[in-house]
Amino acid sequence: MAAPNGSRRIMTQSLEWTGLQKLRNLALAIAATACVSGAGAAAPAPQDQPVKKALTSAEVLAAATAADWRPIDPQSTIYMELPAGRVIIELAPQFAPHYVANVEALARENYFSGLWIERVQDNYVVQWGDPEGKKPIHAAQRTLAAEFERSSRGLSFMPLGDPDTYAPEVGFSDGFPVALDPKLGRAWLIHCYGMVGAGRDNDVDSGGGTELYAVLGHAPRHLDRNVTLLGRVVQGMELLSSLPRGTGALGFYEKPEQRVPIKSFKVAADVPEAQRTPLEELRTDTQTFTEYVNARRNRHEEWFKVPAGHVDICNVPIPVRPHTNTTTR
Amino acid sequence: MAAPNGSRRIMTQSLEWTGLQKLRNLALAIAATACVSGAGAAAPAPQDQPVKKALTSAEVLAAATAADWRPIDPQSTIYMELPAGRVIIELAPQFAPHYVANVEALARENYFSGLWIERVQDNYVVQWGDPEGKKPIHAAQRTLAAEFERSSRGLSFMPLGDPDTYAPEVGFSDGFPVALDPKLGRAWLIHCYGMVGAGRDNDVDSGGGTELYAVLGHAPRHLDRNVTLLGRVVQGMELLSSLPRGTGALGFYEKPEQRVPIKSFKVAADVPEAQRTPLEELRTDTQTFTEYVNARRNRHEEWFKVPAGHVDICNVPIPVRPHTNTTTR
C-alpha cells in the first residue's frame, strides 16, 4: 500500500520484501564510488560529473539470484508463539553451541510454554522466562559456562569496511553481525536490534538460556562480550517491540497480570511442516550482499540528498523473506 | 521496585531518576582510566593493579549539585497529549530556528490537535500529522527552507572523545547530540533515539513541521543532514515506541481507525503552570556530565565483566528528571 498522497514522509529503513513499494526514480548523479573511506562524510557529487547509475537496496535485492539466498534451517530456528502471533528466532550455534543446544533442550521439554514476557525496558531489551525462577528443569541445564566470544579461526567473515566505535573490526558471519579482534584472534556477536541473548546474574556462568532477551532499541554495545548472544529475531520483532513498557525497575512488569504469556516455544523442526514459516536469508558472503551494504552506505533513492558515505554495522538489517521453493532444500 | 528475586537479568540502560535501584557493589579493579583511545577494545585491568574506586553513572548523578542541572525552558517545550498520556519534546532553536518557530506557530493555531499518529515503522520512526495534507494553516507556514545543518561557530560543544562511524567529530551541545565537521565549519543534530524531525517530500525545502517524526529504533544516521531535526523527546517516549506498528508501506496505518489521535499539542509555556511537568536536564557542559559519559564508557556495576572502553554518541542518554525547585527559575 502506498504512502498517503500529500503526506510528508521520510524514507524506509527496512526492506519489506512482501510489500516493496514501487521503485523510485534514481538519483543518477550520486555514484556508488562517491563512498569514501575514513571518517570524513562524502559530499554530493557535482552535477557535472559523469552520470553513473547506482542501485538502491531494493534494486540490488530485486536483481539477486536464487543462489544469493539460503534457507533458514528449521533445526536452528525457534518459534515463540505469543497471543499476537509468531516470533521467529534464528539460532547461532557457531557462536554459542552449548547455549543453543540448551535452549533447544529447554524448548523440547516445554520449559517456556506457559511462562511469560516479564520485562520490557524502553530503548533496551524485552526479556522472557520465569520471573520466580522456580519452574523445574529436566534434561536441560539451568546454567552453563559463558559463551561470550570464540576463536576467529575458521570463521566465515565478511568485513563491513567501515570504522566502528567499539571494536577493531566488524562484519558479518553467516547472517549475524560480528566483531573481531585480529590481534587476539577472537570474535563475538554484536548486540544489534533484534539480537537474542541469555540473561545472567552477576556470575558470568550463571546464565544458560532459561531467561532470554531481545534488543529493542539502539544497539547496547556495552553488553558485547558481557553476556551470551545466541541468535536473532528474523520475523515478528514488532510483536515484541510494541509491547507496553514495564514500570518497575529495569522495565519489569510490576503486576503478574501485565505479563504476556508465551503460548509455546518450539524448535521449528519439531513443528509439523504445514505449520512452519519457511524463510530464507540473503547470504552475507555474496557479491549481492556487498552491493546491498554499499546501497545502505550511500542511499540512491531520490529522497536522499547527502550520502552518508558510511554505515554502522547495526544499520545493515540482513534481508529475510519467505522461502517458497522448499523442494530445493 | 526491585527486580524479582531469582530472575536472570541484564543491566539497566537508562537511568530512571525516580526509581533508582539500590546501588550495586563496585567493580573496584576496573578504573575509569582503563579507557583507551583508538579503535581497540579495552581489556579488563589485571587483578594486581592498584585498586581505584570508579563511579557508576547512578553514583555520578547522585553526587551532582543543583548547578549541574538546568531547567528545560517551557518556551522551548512541546506537550503532545495522547490518549495514553503526555509526550514532552524539548525544541532545539539553536539548530533549527525557523522550524522551531513554525512548530510553535502551528501549536498556537492548534494545527495538530485532532490530527493523528499515522505511521509507526519498526526500528525506525513514528510520525504524526495530517495524512491527507489538507488541514488549513493560518499564521504558520506549510513549508520552509531546510535547516539540516548550521555553522559550528559560536556553538557550545562538548566532544565525546570517541571515534564515530559517520562524522569527523561528535559530542553534545546544550543537551543535544551533535556531529561536527571542523574542516567545513559545520554542525548538525544526530538522529539518536527519541530525536524529533520534520518530514519532507523529495524537495529539500518541502518540510516545515506539519509532519513530525521521532526516532524509535537504532539511530538511522543516514538521515543526518538529509532532514531537519528540531528537538528530542525528553519524557513519554515509551508512549510512542510501544504503539502498534503500521502494516502499510513505510509503516503507515492502513485504516483510519488505527490512527492514534492527538488530543492536543501545545507550547508548555501556554499551559497553565499547575498543569505543567517541570523538568530539568543534566548540563552537558559540566564536569559531572563528563564523568557520567565516562561511567557509560566503562560500566563499573558489578554485573559488567568486560568494560567497553568506548561509547557511541547515541548510547549516552542525557539525564532528565523532575524539576521541583521552580522558585529558582
XYZ file of C-alpha atoms in Angstrom:
658
model
C 0.000 0.000 0.000
C 1.415 3.346 -0.993
C 2.020 6.154 1.414
C -0.949 8.534 1.559
C -0.723 11.279 -1.005
C 0.375 14.612 0.239
C 1.905 13.331 3.441
C 5.463 14.274 4.101
C 7.483 11.236 4.939
C 10.975 10.005 5.478
C 12.432 7.057 3.672
C 12.017 3.471 4.651
C 14.642 1.819 6.815
C 13.926 -1.831 6.395
C 13.240 -3.660 3.212
C 9.855 -5.268 3.300
C 10.105 -7.968 0.717
C 6.444 -8.776 0.706
C 5.402 -5.181 0.323
C 8.084 -3.432 -1.680
C 6.880 -0.060 -2.766
C 7.302 0.993 -6.362
C 10.924 1.696 -7.136
C 11.655 5.356 -7.055
C 13.457 7.445 -9.603
C 17.172 7.115 -9.276
C 19.438 9.839 -8.086
C 21.696 9.430 -11.066
C 24.354 11.935 -10.180
C 25.391 10.217 -6.968
C 27.605 7.272 -7.840
C 28.395 4.410 -5.513
C 32.033 5.341 -5.985
C 31.366 8.547 -4.077
C 31.798 6.408 -0.981
C 34.898 7.479 0.885
C 36.911 5.662 3.488
C 37.993 7.336 6.701
C 35.896 9.451 8.969
C 35.006 12.294 6.577
C 31.496 12.406 5.192
C 31.112 12.280 1.428
C 29.802 15.363 -0.318
C 27.204 15.057 -3.060
C 28.786 14.626 -6.474
C 28.791 17.837 -8.505
C 26.192 17.943 -11.236
C 28.832 17.981 -13.966
C 30.366 14.625 -13.025
C 29.753 11.701 -15.368
C 26.360 10.237 -14.709
C 26.522 6.686 -13.370
C 23.597 4.555 -12.348
C 23.815 3.471 -8.731
C 21.490 0.878 -7.302
C 19.163 1.197 -4.370
C 18.985 -1.681 -1.911
C 15.569 -2.611 -3.334
C 17.113 -2.858 -6.798
C 20.022 -4.928 -5.505
C 17.608 -7.383 -3.917
C 15.371 -7.476 -6.981
C 18.420 -8.481 -9.050
C 19.576 -11.196 -6.631
C 19.616 -14.779 -7.862
C 18.263 -17.802 -6.018
C 21.821 -18.756 -5.088
C 22.209 -15.483 -3.175
C 19.703 -16.727 -0.620
C 19.936 -19.567 1.876
C 17.017 -21.224 3.612
C 16.994 -20.770 7.371
C 17.455 -24.220 8.904
C 14.411 -25.286 10.942
C 16.789 -27.252 13.186
C 18.308 -23.915 14.244
C 15.081 -21.954 14.430
C 12.723 -21.239 17.316
C 9.049 -20.345 17.027
C 7.819 -18.431 20.050
C 4.042 -18.154 19.881
C 2.559 -15.109 21.598
C -1.097 -14.094 21.737
C -0.293 -11.571 18.958
C 1.459 -14.084 16.715
C 4.689 -15.916 15.945
C 8.159 -14.611 16.745
C 10.871 -16.444 14.781
C 14.423 -16.659 16.107
C 17.369 -17.950 14.120
C 19.917 -19.528 16.451
C 23.696 -19.142 16.158
C 25.279 -22.485 17.116
C 28.554 -21.382 15.518
C 28.897 -18.781 18.296
C 27.119 -20.299 21.277
C 26.946 -24.056 20.688
C 26.166 -25.085 24.254
C 23.651 -22.316 24.868
C 21.883 -23.074 21.601
C 21.741 -26.788 22.416
C 20.401 -25.948 25.854
C 17.734 -23.579 24.538
C 16.636 -26.327 22.162
C 16.582 -28.792 25.059
C 14.517 -26.319 27.092
C 12.153 -25.936 24.124
C 11.827 -29.719 23.834
C 10.839 -30.104 27.462
C 8.322 -27.249 27.030
C 10.135 -25.111 29.555
C 8.964 -21.774 28.142
C 5.381 -22.786 27.364
C 3.192 -21.103 29.931
C 5.932 -18.724 31.064
C 5.882 -15.001 30.273
C 7.407 -11.947 28.816
C 8.178 -10.304 32.110
C 10.234 -7.234 31.254
C 10.132 -4.568 28.541
C 12.574 -1.720 29.068
C 12.299 1.113 26.586
C 15.211 1.541 24.180
C 16.880 -1.527 25.622
C 15.523 -5.078 25.887
C 12.486 -7.311 26.159
C 13.007 -10.351 28.388
C 11.114 -13.585 28.908
C 11.327 -16.588 31.183
C 10.343 -17.487 34.708
C 10.262 -14.408 36.954
C 10.182 -16.639 40.028
C 12.997 -18.886 38.801
C 11.172 -21.921 40.135
C 10.000 -23.869 37.109
C 11.603 -27.339 37.203
C 14.147 -28.285 34.565
C 14.622 -31.892 33.487
C 17.020 -32.814 30.665
C 18.282 -29.275 30.062
C 20.737 -27.320 32.208
C 19.891 -24.330 34.380
C 23.316 -22.737 33.992
C 26.239 -23.084 31.598
C 29.726 -21.665 31.193
C 29.606 -18.328 29.356
C 29.997 -18.267 25.557
C 30.738 -14.557 25.208
C 33.247 -14.979 22.376
C 35.006 -17.587 20.273
C 38.175 -18.065 18.261
C 38.110 -16.209 14.955
C 39.857 -19.172 13.335
C 37.745 -20.895 10.722
C 35.102 -18.192 10.939
C 33.338 -17.097 7.771
C 33.767 -13.326 7.993
C 32.733 -10.595 5.562
C 34.255 -7.292 6.782
C 31.943 -4.284 6.769
C 34.819 -1.989 5.830
C 33.660 0.945 7.946
C 35.183 2.127 11.203
C 33.419 1.051 14.387
C 33.301 2.875 17.717
C 33.651 -0.261 19.826
C 35.645 -2.975 18.060
C 38.811 -3.197 15.928
C 36.822 -4.805 13.107
C 33.180 -5.592 12.406
C 31.402 -7.526 9.702
C 29.066 -10.421 9.038
C 29.248 -14.147 9.574
C 26.536 -16.453 8.240
C 23.881 -13.778 8.643
C 24.977 -12.435 12.018
C 26.691 -9.133 12.921
C 30.114 -9.927 14.329
C 33.029 -8.061 15.922
C 36.562 -9.300 15.640
C 39.883 -8.596 17.268
C 42.579 -9.833 14.867
C 45.345 -9.404 17.460
C 43.587 -11.570 20.000
C 42.144 -13.903 17.370
C 38.731 -13.572 18.976
C 35.258 -12.919 17.557
C 31.898 -12.199 19.150
C 28.316 -11.440 18.232
C 27.143 -7.808 18.350
C 24.099 -6.501 20.246
C 22.254 -5.098 17.223
C 18.500 -4.586 17.160
C 16.702 -7.942 17.359
C 19.663 -9.933 18.669
C 18.733 -12.530 21.294
C 20.815 -13.367 24.344
C 20.712 -15.292 27.603
C 20.267 -13.213 30.767
C 22.543 -13.927 33.686
C 23.194 -12.895 37.282
C 26.482 -11.349 38.383
C 28.405 -14.576 37.943
C 29.436 -14.879 34.283
C 28.476 -18.547 34.277
C 25.051 -18.021 35.830
C 23.157 -17.860 32.519
C 22.090 -20.792 30.434
C 19.083 -19.776 28.394
C 16.262 -20.058 30.936
C 15.923 -16.263 30.701
C 16.188 -14.826 27.209
C 16.124 -11.254 25.939
C 15.975 -9.439 22.614
C 17.369 -5.975 21.879
C 14.628 -3.463 21.027
C 16.458 -0.131 20.969
C 19.707 1.461 19.944
C 22.381 -1.247 19.980
C 23.602 -1.597 23.618
C 27.139 -2.423 22.534
C 28.459 -2.218 26.091
C 26.795 -5.620 26.575
C 29.007 -7.184 23.891
C 31.241 -9.852 25.456
C 29.405 -9.419 28.757
C 26.523 -11.745 28.031
C 25.990 -14.721 25.729
C 24.215 -13.893 22.483
C 22.752 -16.929 20.769
C 20.514 -15.798 17.911
C 18.415 -13.086 16.358
C 14.763 -12.408 15.663
C 14.207 -12.814 11.912
C 10.442 -12.284 11.897
C 7.893 -10.890 14.348
C 10.198 -8.445 16.126
C 7.401 -5.860 16.020
C 5.319 -8.122 18.273
C 7.963 -7.700 20.965
C 8.957 -4.082 20.378
C 5.380 -2.790 20.559
C 4.642 -4.329 23.966
C 3.838 -1.948 26.828
C 6.955 -0.930 28.747
C 7.185 -2.234 32.288
C 7.014 0.372 35.031
C 9.138 -1.500 37.572
C 12.910 -1.220 37.939
C 14.689 -2.364 34.747
C 11.336 -2.378 32.956
C 9.920 -5.404 34.773
C 6.144 -5.659 34.794
C 5.036 -4.880 38.318
C 1.833 -6.917 38.305
C 1.558 -10.565 37.247
C -1.459 -9.748 35.052
C 0.707 -7.427 32.934
C 2.931 -10.295 31.829
C 2.479 -11.521 28.275
C 2.007 -15.300 28.173
C 4.156 -17.497 25.953
C 1.753 -19.965 24.353
C 4.552 -22.172 23.093
C 8.267 -22.093 22.325
C 9.411 -24.790 19.938
C 12.217 -25.794 17.627
C 10.801 -25.206 14.123
C 11.870 -28.688 13.028
C 9.565 -30.125 15.716
C 6.548 -28.294 14.273
C 4.566 -30.106 11.542
C 5.800 -28.892 8.156
C 2.412 -27.473 7.187
C 2.536 -25.175 10.205
C 6.038 -23.867 9.593
C 7.009 -20.449 8.234
C 9.807 -21.186 5.756
C 12.209 -18.249 5.471
C 15.365 -17.541 3.575
C 18.066 -15.018 4.289
C 20.388 -13.148 1.970
C 23.785 -14.862 2.162
C 26.256 -12.454 3.714
C 29.205 -13.950 1.807
C 27.961 -12.938 -1.651
C 28.681 -10.099 -4.060
C 24.989 -9.257 -3.868
C 25.289 -8.700 -0.144
C 28.318 -6.443 -0.673
C 26.267 -4.396 -3.139
C 23.408 -4.303 -0.662
C 25.750 -2.917 2.024
C 27.002 -0.311 -0.453
C 23.427 0.681 -1.187
C 22.872 1.140 2.548
C 26.085 3.119 2.840
C 25.051 5.628 0.179
C 21.340 5.800 -0.461
C 20.451 6.419 -4.067
C 16.742 6.865 -3.672
C 15.747 10.283 -4.970
C 14.740 11.442 -1.495
C 18.309 11.396 -0.161
C 20.473 14.453 -0.794
C 23.634 13.872 1.244
C 25.006 10.310 1.097
C 26.280 9.146 4.473
C 29.415 7.577 2.976
C 29.481 5.129 5.877
C 27.243 2.627 7.540
C 27.047 1.302 11.065
C 27.127 -2.479 11.476
C 23.697 -2.319 13.134
C 22.256 -0.239 10.288
C 22.507 -3.164 7.885
C 19.443 -5.312 8.587
C 20.036 -8.670 6.910
C 17.213 -9.308 4.442
C 14.857 -12.190 5.182
C 11.906 -13.237 3.020
C 9.509 -16.147 2.697
C 11.162 -19.226 1.253
C 8.698 -20.662 -1.211
C 10.738 -23.250 -3.085
C 11.004 -25.791 -0.308
C 11.694 -28.646 -2.736
C 15.223 -27.368 -3.330
C 16.118 -27.905 0.291
C 10.536 -1.765 42.835
C 13.320 -4.292 42.787
C 13.731 -6.933 40.127
C 12.034 -10.181 41.108
C 14.313 -12.480 43.042
C 15.858 -15.308 41.160
C 15.297 -13.845 37.722
C 18.312 -13.569 35.485
C 18.567 -10.098 34.106
C 20.805 -7.787 32.210
C 21.761 -4.361 33.438
C 19.727 -1.253 33.050
C 20.338 1.029 30.126
C 18.629 4.208 31.127
C 18.765 5.942 34.431
C 15.370 6.209 35.987
C 15.758 9.001 38.444
C 12.511 8.393 40.218
C 13.118 4.686 40.630
C 16.833 4.217 41.075
C 17.556 0.736 42.254
C 19.882 0.160 45.166
C 23.429 0.931 44.224
C 25.372 -2.208 43.480
C 28.754 -3.259 44.755
C 31.519 -1.643 42.821
C 33.860 -3.429 40.490
C 36.842 -1.900 42.186
C 39.581 -3.231 39.972
C 38.322 -1.573 36.807
C 39.375 2.049 36.829
C 37.897 4.736 34.627
C 41.417 5.332 33.362
C 41.319 1.918 31.691
C 39.525 3.739 28.870
C 41.677 3.747 25.754
C 41.503 5.920 22.679
C 41.544 4.471 19.188
C 39.570 1.546 17.907
C 40.933 -1.177 20.173
C 38.730 -2.514 22.927
C 39.985 -2.124 26.469
C 40.894 -5.286 28.323
C 39.894 -5.748 31.948
C 42.525 -4.443 34.325
C 44.639 -7.230 35.824
C 43.758 -8.118 39.373
C 47.116 -6.931 40.673
C 46.700 -3.321 39.503
C 46.168 -0.698 42.179
C 42.555 -0.683 43.293
C 40.761 2.554 42.415
C 37.163 3.355 43.070
C 35.306 4.100 39.856
C 31.828 5.560 39.847
C 28.729 4.169 38.211
C 26.501 6.585 36.333
C 23.970 6.366 39.171
C 26.663 7.422 41.622
C 27.767 10.286 39.369
C 24.214 11.576 39.217
C 23.672 11.126 42.939
C 26.731 13.318 43.555
C 25.669 16.045 41.108
C 24.979 19.513 42.505
C 21.969 21.677 41.697
C 24.176 23.751 39.395
C 24.819 20.692 37.230
C 21.191 20.754 36.141
C 19.301 23.265 34.039
C 15.536 23.628 33.897
C 14.048 22.878 30.491
C 12.546 26.127 29.224
C 8.745 25.876 28.820
C 9.038 28.352 25.940
C 11.015 25.708 24.033
C 8.952 22.723 25.101
C 6.008 20.973 23.477
C 3.409 18.870 25.268
C 1.739 16.390 22.941
C -1.215 14.812 24.709
C -2.104 11.303 23.562
C -4.826 9.050 24.951
C -2.061 7.223 26.867
C -0.503 10.356 28.318
C 1.845 13.281 27.763
C 4.831 13.229 25.424
C 7.286 16.060 26.154
C 9.558 17.413 23.439
C 12.409 19.823 24.036
C 12.938 22.001 20.974
C 16.334 22.997 19.564
C 16.041 26.587 18.296
C 19.846 26.848 18.222
C 19.838 24.322 15.352
C 16.532 24.851 13.564
C 15.328 28.351 14.494
C 12.756 28.737 11.734
C 11.378 25.218 12.040
C 11.068 25.572 15.803
C 9.283 28.914 15.441
C 6.964 27.358 12.882
C 6.169 24.320 15.025
C 5.342 26.696 17.865
C 3.157 28.733 15.497
C 1.426 25.521 14.377
C 0.909 24.578 18.026
C -0.560 28.014 18.754
C -3.108 27.713 15.983
C -3.990 24.193 17.217
C -2.834 22.633 13.982
C -2.014 19.228 15.476
C -4.995 18.969 17.824
C -7.334 16.406 16.322
C -4.715 15.063 13.918
C -3.109 11.646 14.339
C -0.105 9.462 14.721
C -0.334 7.940 11.280
C 2.827 5.863 10.901
C 4.877 3.580 13.149
C 7.676 1.730 11.372
C 9.531 -0.782 13.491
C 13.143 0.051 14.342
C 12.813 3.388 12.563
C 10.317 6.177 13.215
C 6.888 7.170 14.495
C 5.280 10.014 12.533
C 2.338 12.310 13.150
C 0.458 14.995 11.278
C -2.229 15.182 8.626
C -2.176 12.095 6.382
C -4.370 13.899 3.855
C -2.278 17.080 3.928
C -5.432 19.161 3.788
C -5.794 20.811 7.173
C -5.748 24.576 6.691
C -2.839 26.598 8.019
C -3.240 30.198 9.094
C -0.362 32.166 10.643
C 2.205 29.362 10.331
C 3.998 28.230 7.168
C 3.404 24.967 5.335
C 6.977 24.723 4.048
C 10.317 26.267 4.949
C 13.874 26.224 3.675
C 15.763 23.226 5.088
C 17.755 23.613 8.317
C 19.850 20.446 8.008
C 22.991 21.975 9.480
C 24.446 25.207 10.823
C 27.771 26.940 11.271
C 29.807 25.472 14.097
C 30.918 28.981 15.045
C 29.686 30.053 18.466
C 28.372 26.583 19.196
C 28.677 25.223 22.707
C 30.271 21.834 22.000
C 31.454 19.118 24.391
C 33.343 16.486 22.376
C 32.516 12.873 23.148
C 36.103 11.822 22.522
C 35.272 8.506 20.884
C 35.530 7.668 17.193
C 32.306 7.791 15.195
C 31.400 5.765 12.117
C 29.652 8.631 10.348
C 31.107 12.006 11.283
C 34.566 13.505 11.834
C 33.582 14.548 15.359
C 30.618 14.053 17.648
C 29.636 15.467 21.000
C 26.974 17.380 22.865
C 25.562 20.860 22.629
C 23.086 22.163 25.183
C 21.660 18.696 25.759
C 21.571 17.552 22.143
C 23.769 15.003 20.310
C 25.706 16.850 17.625
C 28.078 15.988 14.775
C 30.685 18.417 13.600
C 32.979 18.803 10.605
C 35.815 21.118 11.689
C 37.124 21.488 8.119
C 33.789 22.661 6.800
C 32.928 24.531 9.988
C 29.511 22.886 10.010
C 27.499 21.166 12.753
C 24.277 19.178 12.727
C 21.983 17.282 15.049
C 22.237 13.475 15.144
C 19.366 11.025 14.663
C 19.653 9.314 18.050
C 16.746 7.512 19.699
C 13.996 9.987 20.578
C 15.157 12.783 18.294
C 12.336 14.656 16.573
C 12.428 15.907 12.985
C 10.245 17.400 10.276
C 9.232 15.035 7.458
C 9.580 16.270 3.917
C 8.929 15.215 0.324
C 11.724 14.846 -2.212
C 12.365 18.567 -2.383
C 14.701 19.549 0.463
C 12.598 22.627 1.194
C 9.284 20.771 1.262
C 9.223 20.234 5.030
C 8.198 22.778 7.604
C 6.953 20.929 10.669
C 3.410 19.978 9.641
C 4.570 16.344 9.679
C 6.832 15.390 12.576
C 8.599 12.145 13.436
C 10.561 10.675 16.322
C 13.270 8.013 16.083
C 12.256 4.768 17.836
C 14.980 2.326 16.793
C 18.680 2.080 16.160
C 19.921 5.540 15.186
C 19.223 5.989 11.441
C 22.317 8.098 10.933
C 21.928 8.083 7.144
C 19.147 10.616 7.745
C 21.588 13.079 9.309
C 21.802 16.230 7.152
C 19.005 14.895 4.968
C 16.121 16.100 7.069
C 15.624 18.879 9.616
C 15.864 17.750 13.228
C 14.327 20.210 15.666
C 14.116 18.608 19.098
C 14.022 15.474 21.182
C 11.540 13.614 23.338
C 12.571 14.122 26.963
C 9.648 12.295 28.572
C 6.972 9.862 27.373
C 8.969 8.264 24.570
C 7.626 4.870 25.669
C 4.116 6.041 24.759
C 5.269 6.358 21.150
C 7.634 3.392 20.939
C 5.058 0.900 22.230
C 2.410 1.789 19.628
C 1.354 -0.957 17.206
C 3.442 -0.967 14.040
C 1.622 0.040 10.853
C 1.230 -2.692 8.271
C 1.227 -0.415 5.215
C 4.298 0.633 3.241
C 6.742 2.615 5.417
C 4.717 1.567 8.468
C 1.694 3.756 7.735
C -1.529 2.663 9.376
C -3.717 1.245 6.625
C -7.073 2.022 8.217
C -8.122 5.410 9.603
C -9.389 3.756 12.806
C -5.856 2.533 13.571
C -4.546 6.081 13.832
C -3.800 7.374 17.313
C -5.482 10.737 17.932
C -3.520 13.729 19.168
C -5.683 15.304 21.859
C -3.599 18.458 21.954
C -0.172 19.764 21.012
C 0.865 22.883 22.898
C 3.833 25.007 23.819
C 4.403 24.251 27.513
C 4.532 27.975 28.330
C 0.944 28.267 27.058
C -0.278 25.623 29.505
C -1.370 26.837 32.964
C 1.550 26.426 35.357
C -0.323 23.990 37.581
C -0.716 21.630 34.630
C 2.900 21.719 33.547
C 5.508 18.974 34.048
C 8.651 20.863 35.104
C 11.790 19.004 34.072
C 15.482 19.607 34.336
C 18.305 18.171 32.311
C 21.903 17.432 33.217
C 24.020 20.220 31.715
C 26.242 18.717 29.038
C 28.982 21.310 29.589
C 29.818 20.228 33.153
C 32.461 18.043 34.757
C 29.627 15.930 36.115
C 28.452 15.212 32.595
C 31.989 14.225 31.564
C 32.096 11.813 34.493
C 28.686 10.496 33.513
C 29.946 9.806 29.969
C 32.988 8.019 31.423
C 30.701 5.904 33.549
C 28.765 4.967 30.403
C 32.008 4.219 28.574
C 33.210 1.745 31.189
C 30.495 0.333 33.378
C 31.547 -0.265 36.934
C 28.453 -2.031 38.161
C 29.403 -5.455 39.479
C 27.472 -7.186 36.700
C 29.832 -5.974 33.953
C 32.985 -8.003 33.313
C 34.493 -6.509 30.154
C 34.427 -2.697 30.002
C 33.590 -1.451 26.503
C 36.280 1.250 26.626
C 34.203 3.299 24.209
C 30.743 4.704 23.902
C 28.571 5.571 20.930
C 27.118 9.088 20.861
C 23.611 7.577 20.865
C 24.391 5.380 23.861
C 24.616 8.398 26.151
C 21.019 9.256 27.034
C 21.046 12.721 28.559
C 19.552 12.524 32.037
C 16.269 14.312 32.662
C 14.400 14.425 35.952
C 11.525 16.309 37.548
C 12.421 19.886 38.393
C 10.941 20.564 41.776
C 12.529 23.846 42.810
C 10.621 26.093 40.424
C 11.231 29.170 42.545
C 14.877 29.305 41.434
C 13.839 29.797 37.830
